[in-house]
Amino acid sequence: MEAIKKLHGRLIVTGLYRDAYSISRVLSSYAISSAYFNDARLVLHQIEQPHKYIWNSMIRGSSQSDQPNEAFSYYNQMRQNGSEQNHLTFIFIVKACERIKQIEAGRQIHGQIIKLSFLSHLFVSNALIHMYAFCGAPELARKIFDETPERDLVSWNSLICGYGQNKRMRDVLDLFEAMQSENVIADAVTLVKVLLACCHSEDWNMMDKAVKYMRDNNVKMDIYLGNALIDIYGRRGCIELARRTFDEMSERNVVSYNTMIMSCTKAGELAAARKLFNEMLERDVISWSSIINGYSQAKQFTRALELFNEMMVAEVKPDEITLASVLSACAHLGALDIGKGIHDYIRKNNIRADIYIGNSLINMYCKSACIAEALEVFEEMKQKDTVTWTSIISGMAVNGFANTALEFFGQMLDAGIKPSGPTFIAILHACTHNGLVDEGVQYFQSMREYRIEPDMKHYGCIVDLLSRSGKLEEAYNFIEKMPVAPDPVIWRILLSACKQHGNVEMAEIVTKKLLYMDPSNSGNYVLLSTTYAGANRWDESMKVRDLMEESNVQKEAACSSIGVDSKAQESTDISLVPG
């Protein structure tokens, strides 16, 4: 550009700056550089008789600038001045139509192209295919594609990319097969779109064929194709193939590492993910979010918080995903002080508290018994989903506000939010804690109205509800009629209630079932023994203890919990960035 500016100065000194042929090199260089486009405008105004090369340069420059509308002004001036248009003119003006998504303007230009017989020009037809496809008219793009006598790889890729843009994934795959039938060799651009279409439609058979095609035809794997392969292999859980692709890549970027880290964390290979994270020379917010979320999902919550602290020290601003993961870790650890600090950080830095952050805050405050704070977050949320309502209902239920939990459930239904399986677990807990047996059974039966099939947790809630209320016979009959085989936990709930209510006969029946299903669990023997002891039947109690020893069942050693939460908070020692 320095040489161009010197040339421009020389032309001004010699008076040739008004001559279109002399100044054309200067103007075209200014026009294609966004930083100098304004200089191109000034040069244009000084030219006495602009020719087509000058106009094409201005149309091209404006079509790729931040004001692509200007291209139409220069195109119209070109026509009014009687300058001859060529294939480049239409390639550049069609690009401007695509940039501003002006399909009607594109149609008008299309008409001019036909009138001046430029449609047969391959580059012009390719520009039209691309424009129509990316302006949401893939049918028109396909019509031009089918009518074009000569097609190259750009033609195929333009239509394939357009189909992908319009979420017509089946058409992408069909076109890829048609390419092979016509012996057109695909490139990395083609295969990225084909692989994404395979992933979207979960057509793994076609994906394997596409990868084989890539190998057989020696398609060069660029950074975009490599990243796409890593992502899809990670989604499928094929971590070894993802790693092999990563290792084969001659060039990698932050996205490559981030995608590989996410693939490893999803596969549960946290050590491999951390090794990759440590190798990164450059990290962005996604890098930090991925590894923090990986530790959180692996229930290594203290490590997640420690990494968050490192992230803040590195002065990387967390996004909503990071903060939601960290708040979840705080909830599991009971690290309320850290959670409150993060909440303050969100407020002070005007971070958009989206639905995920809101849900995480409610969950954290509810698990820390900070009901007022949870309610405040809930009321401030402009958007609420099923998780939001379930979190507040569950929080109310476990913190002794069962009636409030039921009221929220009614509000949830009034708001038109469909409950989920976890919602009903929260409701059944509320009924259990409040002794609302009939209501709990009714809620359980209403699950089918929402097409929710009860799972073992729901059945366990009903058994717990009936058992706590002393309705042991009903609980037993309920278990016997369950459409799925009850697990040992279900029977153990009933056995525990037998001890509480002193029902020795029922306890004996339940224990027989438990000893058959789970003979090595010492808890079964202990519960029956203590049930006998509670009924002053000491002989039977001792016999159960003897049977336990004869069966060589080991009683679990007693242990105590010493300040786990406080230890977690001390070990993380988080210090948020000021402000």
XYZ file of C-alpha atoms in Angstrom:
579
model
C 0.000 0.000 0.000
C 2.939 2.332 0.612
C 4.002 1.831 -3.012
C 0.439 2.558 -4.181
C 0.333 5.772 -2.158
C 3.655 6.875 -3.696
C 2.278 6.105 -7.146
C -0.832 8.118 -6.320
C 1.336 11.067 -5.255
C 3.339 10.840 -8.480
C 0.158 10.874 -10.573
C -1.088 13.963 -8.726
C 2.227 15.758 -9.369
C 2.136 14.872 -13.081
C -1.589 15.691 -13.422
C -2.516 12.169 -14.519
C -4.766 11.517 -11.510
C -7.830 12.410 -13.639
C -6.967 9.865 -16.307
C -8.918 6.614 -15.793
C -6.226 4.352 -17.280
C -3.386 5.918 -15.316
C -5.169 5.990 -11.931
C -7.013 2.632 -12.242
C -4.305 0.639 -10.385
C -4.415 3.108 -7.477
C -8.217 3.117 -7.253
C -8.560 -0.678 -7.395
C -5.978 -1.087 -4.609
C -7.818 1.430 -2.434
C -11.210 -0.115 -3.224
C -10.375 -3.671 -2.135
C -8.915 -2.467 1.177
C -11.562 -1.612 3.778
C -9.192 0.832 5.475
C -8.710 2.823 2.234
C -12.148 2.527 0.638
C -12.946 6.154 1.427
C -9.818 7.118 -0.549
C -11.193 5.134 -3.491
C -14.364 7.262 -3.342
C -12.290 10.463 -3.473
C -10.223 9.174 -6.412
C -13.397 8.221 -8.313
C -14.824 11.741 -8.032
C -11.668 13.152 -9.669
C -11.685 10.834 -12.710
C -13.078 12.505 -15.810
C -14.296 9.426 -17.703
C -14.403 6.229 -15.557
C -14.278 3.009 -17.568
C -15.609 -0.483 -16.695
C -12.470 -1.492 -14.771
C -12.945 1.537 -12.495
C -16.641 0.805 -11.924
C -16.006 -2.892 -11.351
C -13.395 -2.020 -8.730
C -15.866 0.228 -6.897
C -18.659 -2.377 -7.098
C -16.280 -5.083 -5.881
C -14.904 -2.973 -3.031
C -18.305 -1.863 -1.750
C -19.767 -5.383 -2.067
C -17.205 -6.625 0.446
C -17.246 -3.509 2.641
C -19.421 -2.773 5.669
C -21.778 -0.840 3.330
C -22.579 -3.306 0.515
C -25.630 -1.228 -0.472
C -23.254 1.236 -2.163
C -22.517 -1.376 -4.817
C -25.954 -0.767 -6.341
C -25.268 2.964 -6.594
C -22.029 2.350 -8.508
C -23.720 -0.292 -10.677
C -26.468 2.180 -11.626
C -23.946 4.965 -12.317
C -22.000 2.544 -14.510
C -25.091 1.818 -16.594
C -26.123 5.486 -16.783
C -22.630 6.460 -18.006
C -22.927 3.891 -20.776
C -19.961 1.842 -19.580
C -19.852 -1.696 -20.871
C -20.605 -4.383 -18.250
C -18.765 -7.672 -18.233
C -18.908 -10.940 -16.284
C -16.941 -9.417 -13.378
C -19.527 -6.678 -12.990
C -22.245 -9.259 -12.369
C -20.132 -11.457 -10.110
C -19.485 -8.466 -7.819
C -23.047 -7.054 -7.826
C -24.540 -10.510 -7.184
C -22.210 -10.775 -4.199
C -23.644 -7.476 -2.897
C -27.184 -8.906 -3.227
C -26.088 -11.907 -1.171
C -24.462 -9.735 1.498
C -27.651 -7.749 2.163
C -29.978 -10.741 1.572
C -31.812 -8.839 -1.166
C -33.311 -11.632 -3.218
C -35.561 -9.272 -5.240
C -32.570 -7.171 -6.250
C -30.859 -10.446 -7.111
C -33.755 -11.391 -9.399
C -33.438 -8.068 -11.224
C -29.702 -8.558 -11.689
C -30.446 -12.116 -12.820
C -32.683 -10.641 -15.522
C -29.865 -8.335 -16.695
C -27.502 -11.310 -16.816
C -29.881 -13.241 -19.076
C -30.501 -10.175 -21.266
C -26.764 -9.635 -21.813
C -26.090 -13.397 -22.287
C -23.777 -13.831 -19.317
C -25.658 -16.751 -17.714
C -23.539 -19.246 -19.619
C -20.420 -17.820 -17.978
C -19.456 -20.347 -15.295
C -18.361 -17.837 -12.647
C -21.534 -15.784 -13.085
C -23.818 -18.823 -12.776
C -21.852 -19.927 -9.700
C -22.363 -16.493 -8.127
C -26.130 -16.739 -8.758
C -26.297 -20.269 -7.307
C -24.498 -19.092 -4.182
C -26.626 -15.946 -3.862
C -29.980 -17.724 -4.173
C -28.902 -20.553 -1.874
C -27.751 -18.190 0.887
C -30.754 -15.886 0.514
C -33.116 -18.732 1.415
C -34.141 -19.768 -2.115
C -32.367 -23.112 -2.666
C -34.982 -24.128 -5.294
C -33.895 -21.233 -7.547
C -30.263 -22.110 -6.895
C -30.959 -25.710 -7.918
C -32.783 -24.571 -11.083
C -29.728 -22.573 -12.241
C -27.448 -25.448 -11.235
C -29.455 -27.955 -13.295
C -29.613 -25.620 -16.334
C -25.913 -24.745 -16.290
C -24.207 -26.604 -19.164
C -20.800 -26.475 -17.500
C -20.274 -27.028 -13.768
C -17.148 -27.092 -11.654
C -16.451 -27.919 -8.006
C -17.482 -24.390 -6.965
C -20.930 -25.000 -8.507
C -21.412 -28.173 -6.473
C -20.048 -26.644 -3.281
C -22.190 -23.516 -3.629
C -25.357 -25.602 -3.805
C -24.235 -28.022 -1.074
C -23.364 -25.123 1.255
C -26.700 -23.493 0.461
C -28.629 -26.653 1.318
C -26.690 -26.882 4.563
C -27.454 -23.232 5.342
C -31.170 -23.964 4.849
C -31.042 -27.114 7.033
C -31.834 -29.385 4.070
C -29.414 -32.068 5.164
C -30.876 -34.881 3.090
C -30.365 -32.778 -0.037
C -26.729 -32.232 0.982
C -26.155 -35.992 1.163
C -28.054 -36.689 -2.067
C -25.993 -34.057 -3.894
C -22.783 -35.561 -2.540
C -23.796 -38.940 -3.971
C -24.640 -37.259 -7.293
C -21.149 -35.712 -7.316
C -19.619 -39.148 -7.070
C -21.831 -40.438 -9.883
C -20.525 -37.635 -12.140
C -16.921 -38.259 -11.027
C -16.514 -34.779 -9.538
C -13.839 -34.972 -6.831
C -14.954 -33.276 -3.608
C -12.649 -31.129 -1.510
C -12.430 -30.257 2.198
C -15.228 -27.650 1.866
C -17.592 -30.282 0.454
C -16.769 -32.833 3.112
C -17.195 -30.420 6.026
C -20.790 -29.788 4.911
C -21.392 -33.491 4.244
C -20.088 -34.484 7.683
C -22.230 -31.842 9.397
C -25.268 -33.134 7.479
C -24.451 -36.699 8.592
C -24.198 -35.531 12.204
C -27.463 -33.566 12.025
C -29.371 -36.502 10.535
C -27.398 -39.081 12.579
C -26.584 -40.955 9.381
C -23.424 -42.604 10.693
C -23.269 -45.057 7.805
C -22.996 -42.163 5.346
C -20.432 -40.502 7.591
C -18.214 -43.569 7.492
C -18.554 -43.588 3.685
C -17.590 -39.897 3.554
C -14.483 -40.520 5.673
C -13.539 -43.479 3.439
C -14.073 -41.254 0.401
C -11.739 -38.668 1.924
C -9.019 -41.282 2.471
C -9.471 -42.970 -0.925
C -9.323 -39.677 -2.839
C -6.531 -38.136 -0.769
C -8.633 -35.116 0.114
C -6.380 -32.793 2.066
C -7.617 -32.431 5.633
C -7.507 -28.732 6.415
C -8.141 -27.257 9.846
C -11.915 -26.958 9.299
C -12.356 -30.532 8.106
C -10.191 -31.811 10.948
C -12.180 -29.874 13.539
C -15.470 -31.141 12.085
C -14.247 -34.745 12.265
C -13.064 -34.375 15.869
C -16.418 -32.857 16.861
C -18.496 -35.593 15.228
C -16.317 -38.422 16.542
C -16.609 -36.860 20.000
C -20.399 -36.719 19.738
C -20.453 -40.393 18.769
C -18.147 -41.303 21.652
C -15.394 -42.497 19.271
C -12.634 -40.871 21.292
C -9.786 -42.895 19.730
C -10.782 -41.823 16.215
C -11.104 -38.223 17.408
C -7.604 -38.368 18.870
C -6.189 -39.968 15.733
C -7.697 -37.163 13.634
C -6.286 -34.555 16.017
C -2.811 -36.101 15.787
C -2.982 -36.272 11.962
C -3.758 -32.563 11.599
C -0.760 -30.642 10.257
C -2.224 -27.412 11.624
C -4.346 -26.898 14.731
C -6.006 -23.880 16.291
C -7.814 -23.096 19.540
C -10.993 -24.661 18.144
C -9.117 -27.930 17.514
C -7.997 -28.117 21.127
C -11.374 -27.026 22.502
C -13.215 -29.630 20.448
C -10.797 -32.355 21.513
C -11.089 -31.331 25.169
C -14.900 -31.467 24.979
C -14.728 -34.887 23.317
C -12.463 -36.202 26.096
C -14.615 -34.826 28.920
C -17.747 -36.288 27.331
C -16.031 -39.693 27.172
C -14.989 -39.380 30.816
C -11.281 -39.110 29.974
C -10.624 -36.123 32.203
C -6.871 -36.707 32.534
C -6.457 -36.604 28.744
C -8.585 -33.444 28.577
C -6.466 -31.752 31.245
C -3.248 -32.733 29.443
C -4.532 -31.085 26.256
C -5.619 -28.012 28.217
C -2.141 -27.712 29.761
C -0.529 -27.983 26.306
C -2.466 -25.021 24.908
C -0.363 -21.940 24.229
C -3.500 -19.830 23.797
C -6.797 -20.344 25.609
C -10.144 -18.647 25.130
C -13.253 -18.662 27.312
C -14.463 -21.884 25.643
C -11.211 -23.633 26.627
C -11.741 -22.736 30.287
C -15.477 -23.484 30.191
C -14.907 -26.909 28.639
C -12.394 -28.107 31.224
C -14.309 -26.584 34.164
C -17.534 -28.184 32.962
C -15.669 -31.488 32.523
C -14.544 -31.490 36.160
C -18.030 -30.494 37.303
C -19.664 -33.316 35.317
C -17.121 -35.756 36.762
C -18.195 -34.607 40.242
C -14.731 -33.201 40.942
C -16.280 -29.968 42.123
C -13.318 -28.687 44.137
C -11.061 -28.942 41.091
C -13.693 -27.122 39.021
C -13.639 -24.218 41.470
C -9.853 -24.163 41.586
C -9.729 -23.921 37.795
C -12.282 -21.132 37.879
C -10.018 -19.264 40.260
C -7.107 -19.736 37.817
C -9.326 -18.457 35.013
C -10.092 -15.284 36.943
C -6.406 -14.771 37.732
C -5.677 -15.131 33.994
C -8.228 -12.305 33.464
C -10.404 -14.338 31.108
C -13.978 -13.112 31.454
C -16.293 -16.093 32.080
C -19.411 -16.576 29.998
C -22.824 -17.878 31.017
C -21.831 -21.525 30.484
C -18.783 -21.213 32.738
C -20.725 -19.523 35.503
C -23.550 -22.079 35.368
C -21.002 -24.922 35.768
C -19.235 -23.177 38.654
C -22.504 -22.423 40.463
C -23.455 -26.087 40.088
C -20.139 -27.031 41.732
C -20.851 -24.581 44.574
C -24.272 -26.169 45.069
C -22.808 -29.676 45.365
C -20.047 -28.570 47.727
C -22.263 -26.334 49.822
C -19.790 -23.524 49.063
C -22.326 -20.784 49.686
C -19.809 -17.965 50.210
C -18.173 -18.664 46.844
C -21.573 -18.920 45.166
C -22.638 -15.571 46.611
C -19.347 -14.060 45.436
C -20.032 -15.291 41.903
C -23.575 -13.906 42.084
C -22.161 -10.501 43.076
C -19.647 -10.743 40.225
C -22.501 -11.367 37.749
C -24.359 -8.295 38.992
C -21.332 -5.963 39.095
C -20.134 -6.917 35.623
C -23.584 -6.775 33.990
C -23.285 -10.356 32.798
C -26.499 -11.503 31.181
C -28.090 -13.806 33.728
C -29.659 -16.222 31.261
C -31.953 -19.096 32.128
C -29.023 -21.457 32.839
C -27.388 -19.098 35.311
C -30.768 -18.416 36.931
C -31.491 -22.122 37.314
C -28.020 -22.737 38.761
C -28.452 -19.906 41.276
C -31.843 -21.232 42.422
C -30.405 -24.730 42.797
C -27.403 -23.461 44.774
C -29.438 -21.270 47.124
C -32.039 -23.991 47.703
C -29.356 -26.587 48.523
C -27.879 -24.098 50.996
C -31.324 -23.479 52.564
C -31.262 -19.809 51.431
C -34.897 -19.770 50.382
C -35.302 -15.967 50.321
C -32.369 -15.595 47.912
C -33.674 -18.438 45.730
C -37.101 -16.798 45.533
C -35.533 -13.442 44.663
C -33.634 -14.993 41.731
C -36.787 -16.835 40.647
C -38.874 -13.658 40.633
C -36.191 -11.709 38.714
C -36.030 -14.283 35.923
C -37.868 -13.041 32.827
C -37.755 -16.449 31.196
C -38.489 -19.682 33.057
C -38.432 -23.258 31.790
C -39.319 -26.631 33.277
C -35.963 -26.820 35.085
C -36.581 -23.416 36.704
C -39.955 -24.434 38.115
C -38.711 -27.885 39.128
C -35.742 -26.347 40.972
C -37.892 -23.948 43.019
C -40.523 -26.637 43.734
C -37.848 -29.105 44.854
C -36.121 -26.421 46.920
C -39.321 -25.567 48.728
C -40.133 -29.235 49.342
C -36.784 -30.249 50.844
C -36.593 -27.113 52.998
C -39.925 -27.741 54.708
C -42.188 -25.496 52.609
C -44.290 -28.285 51.140
C -47.478 -26.228 50.709
C -45.549 -23.504 48.906
C -44.054 -26.162 46.632
C -47.542 -27.342 45.687
C -48.637 -23.748 45.055
C -45.700 -23.267 42.691
C -46.684 -26.438 40.857
C -50.139 -24.966 40.279
C -48.579 -21.724 38.994
C -46.332 -23.757 36.709
C -49.331 -25.451 35.113
C -51.170 -22.113 34.840
C -48.149 -20.671 33.016
C -48.460 -23.457 30.434
C -45.144 -25.093 31.367
C -45.232 -28.868 30.956
C -43.881 -30.731 34.010
C -41.155 -33.349 33.649
C -40.262 -36.535 35.496
C -38.060 -34.648 38.016
C -40.922 -32.185 38.605
C -43.142 -35.003 39.838
C -40.362 -36.354 42.054
C -40.207 -32.904 43.697
C -44.012 -32.846 44.096
C -44.113 -36.336 45.594
C -41.384 -35.340 48.072
C -43.498 -32.348 49.084
C -46.503 -34.589 49.662
C -44.364 -37.052 51.650
C -42.959 -34.349 53.947
C -46.456 -32.955 54.497
C -48.190 -36.314 54.966
C -50.478 -35.680 51.961
C -51.020 -39.309 51.014
C -54.140 -39.023 48.859
C -52.836 -35.941 47.052
C -49.485 -37.655 46.386
C -51.201 -40.689 44.865
C -53.325 -38.391 42.683
C -50.256 -36.516 41.450
C -48.575 -39.839 40.682
C -51.582 -41.025 38.683
C -51.734 -37.721 36.774
C -48.260 -38.303 35.308
C -49.761 -40.253 32.440
C -51.802 -37.173 31.459
C -48.472 -35.546 30.578
C -47.189 -38.708 28.858
C -44.543 -39.239 31.521
C -43.771 -42.859 32.290
C -42.950 -43.348 36.010
C -39.471 -44.673 36.739
C -38.043 -46.383 39.836
C -37.606 -43.062 41.666
C -41.289 -42.213 41.278
C -42.319 -45.645 42.541
C -39.923 -45.227 45.449
C -41.541 -41.881 46.334
C -44.998 -43.484 46.535
C -43.695 -46.371 48.662
C -42.028 -43.827 50.962
C -45.229 -41.743 51.082
C -47.402 -44.724 52.055
C -44.814 -46.226 54.408
C -44.213 -43.047 56.410
C -47.943 -42.721 56.932
C -48.081 -46.226 58.389
C -49.915 -47.717 55.401
C -47.521 -50.623 55.140
C -50.005 -53.054 53.612
C -50.869 -50.548 50.877
C -47.189 -49.946 50.246
C -46.544 -53.693 49.985
C -49.465 -54.197 47.583
C -48.317 -51.211 45.533
C -44.865 -52.774 45.142
C -46.318 -56.140 44.168
C -48.423 -54.519 41.424
C -45.598 -52.408 39.954
C -45.286 -52.953 36.165
C -41.499 -53.118 36.595
C -39.517 -55.312 38.935
C -38.768 -53.354 42.149
C -35.122 -52.838 43.013
C -33.657 -53.468 46.514
C -33.976 -49.766 47.390
C -37.772 -49.935 47.099
C -37.978 -52.904 49.476
C -35.483 -51.292 51.846
C -37.713 -48.193 52.124
C -40.553 -50.460 53.248
C -38.283 -52.421 55.601
C -37.147 -49.195 57.249
C -40.789 -48.200 57.751
C -41.503 -51.619 59.281
C -38.836 -50.876 61.893
C -40.285 -47.407 62.529
C -43.825 -48.734 62.983
C -42.828 -51.981 64.727
C -44.403 -54.274 62.125
C -42.308 -57.409 62.634
C -44.391 -59.683 60.395
C -44.097 -57.389 57.402
C -40.403 -56.900 58.108
C -39.840 -60.675 57.930
C -41.581 -60.900 54.540
C -39.656 -57.964 53.107
C -36.321 -59.210 54.456
C -36.767 -62.571 52.712
C -37.163 -60.729 49.403
C -34.137 -58.552 50.119
C -31.937 -61.485 51.133
C -32.825 -63.143 47.835
C -32.139 -60.001 45.783
C -29.211 -58.521 47.723
C -27.819 -61.184 50.112
C -24.493 -59.457 50.798
C -25.973 -56.170 52.047
C -25.528 -55.953 55.813
C -28.202 -53.268 56.087
C -30.940 -55.821 55.435
C -29.871 -57.886 58.470
C -29.384 -54.843 60.670
C -32.835 -53.415 59.904
C -34.563 -56.735 60.680
C -32.505 -57.207 63.845
C -33.353 -53.748 65.147
C -37.028 -54.289 64.262
C -37.051 -57.417 66.458
C -35.224 -55.529 69.195
C -37.781 -52.708 69.028
C -40.523 -55.272 69.640
C -38.527 -56.755 72.583
C -38.009 -59.972 70.644
C -34.367 -60.244 71.589
C -33.921 -63.894 70.714
C -34.930 -63.316 67.113
C -32.740 -60.222 67.034
C -29.688 -62.236 68.113
C -30.520 -65.020 65.633
C -30.436 -62.491 62.790
C -27.027 -61.282 64.016
C -25.784 -64.887 64.136
C -27.161 -65.546 60.644
C -25.292 -62.495 59.424
C -22.028 -63.862 60.821
C -22.671 -67.351 59.430
C -23.316 -65.881 55.998
C -20.015 -63.996 56.290
C -21.734 -60.651 55.595
C -19.513 -57.767 56.619
C -21.128 -54.877 58.447
C -20.054 -51.567 56.993
C -17.708 -49.658 59.271
C -19.176 -46.599 60.908
C -17.773 -43.258 59.876
C -18.363 -39.630 60.597
C -18.367 -36.574 58.390
C -16.045 -33.809 59.497
C -16.554 -30.442 57.872
C -16.495 -31.559 54.253
C -18.072 -28.321 53.059
C -15.717 -26.096 54.981
C -12.745 -28.100 53.740
C -13.956 -27.688 50.176
C -14.190 -23.966 50.607
C -10.748 -23.708 52.171
C -9.116 -25.748 49.408
C -10.571 -23.639 46.610
C -9.820 -20.272 48.188
C -11.399 -18.391 45.313
C -10.663 -14.704 44.859
C -12.706 -12.993 42.204
C -11.204 -10.334 39.970
C -12.051 -6.893 41.438
C -15.068 -5.195 39.860
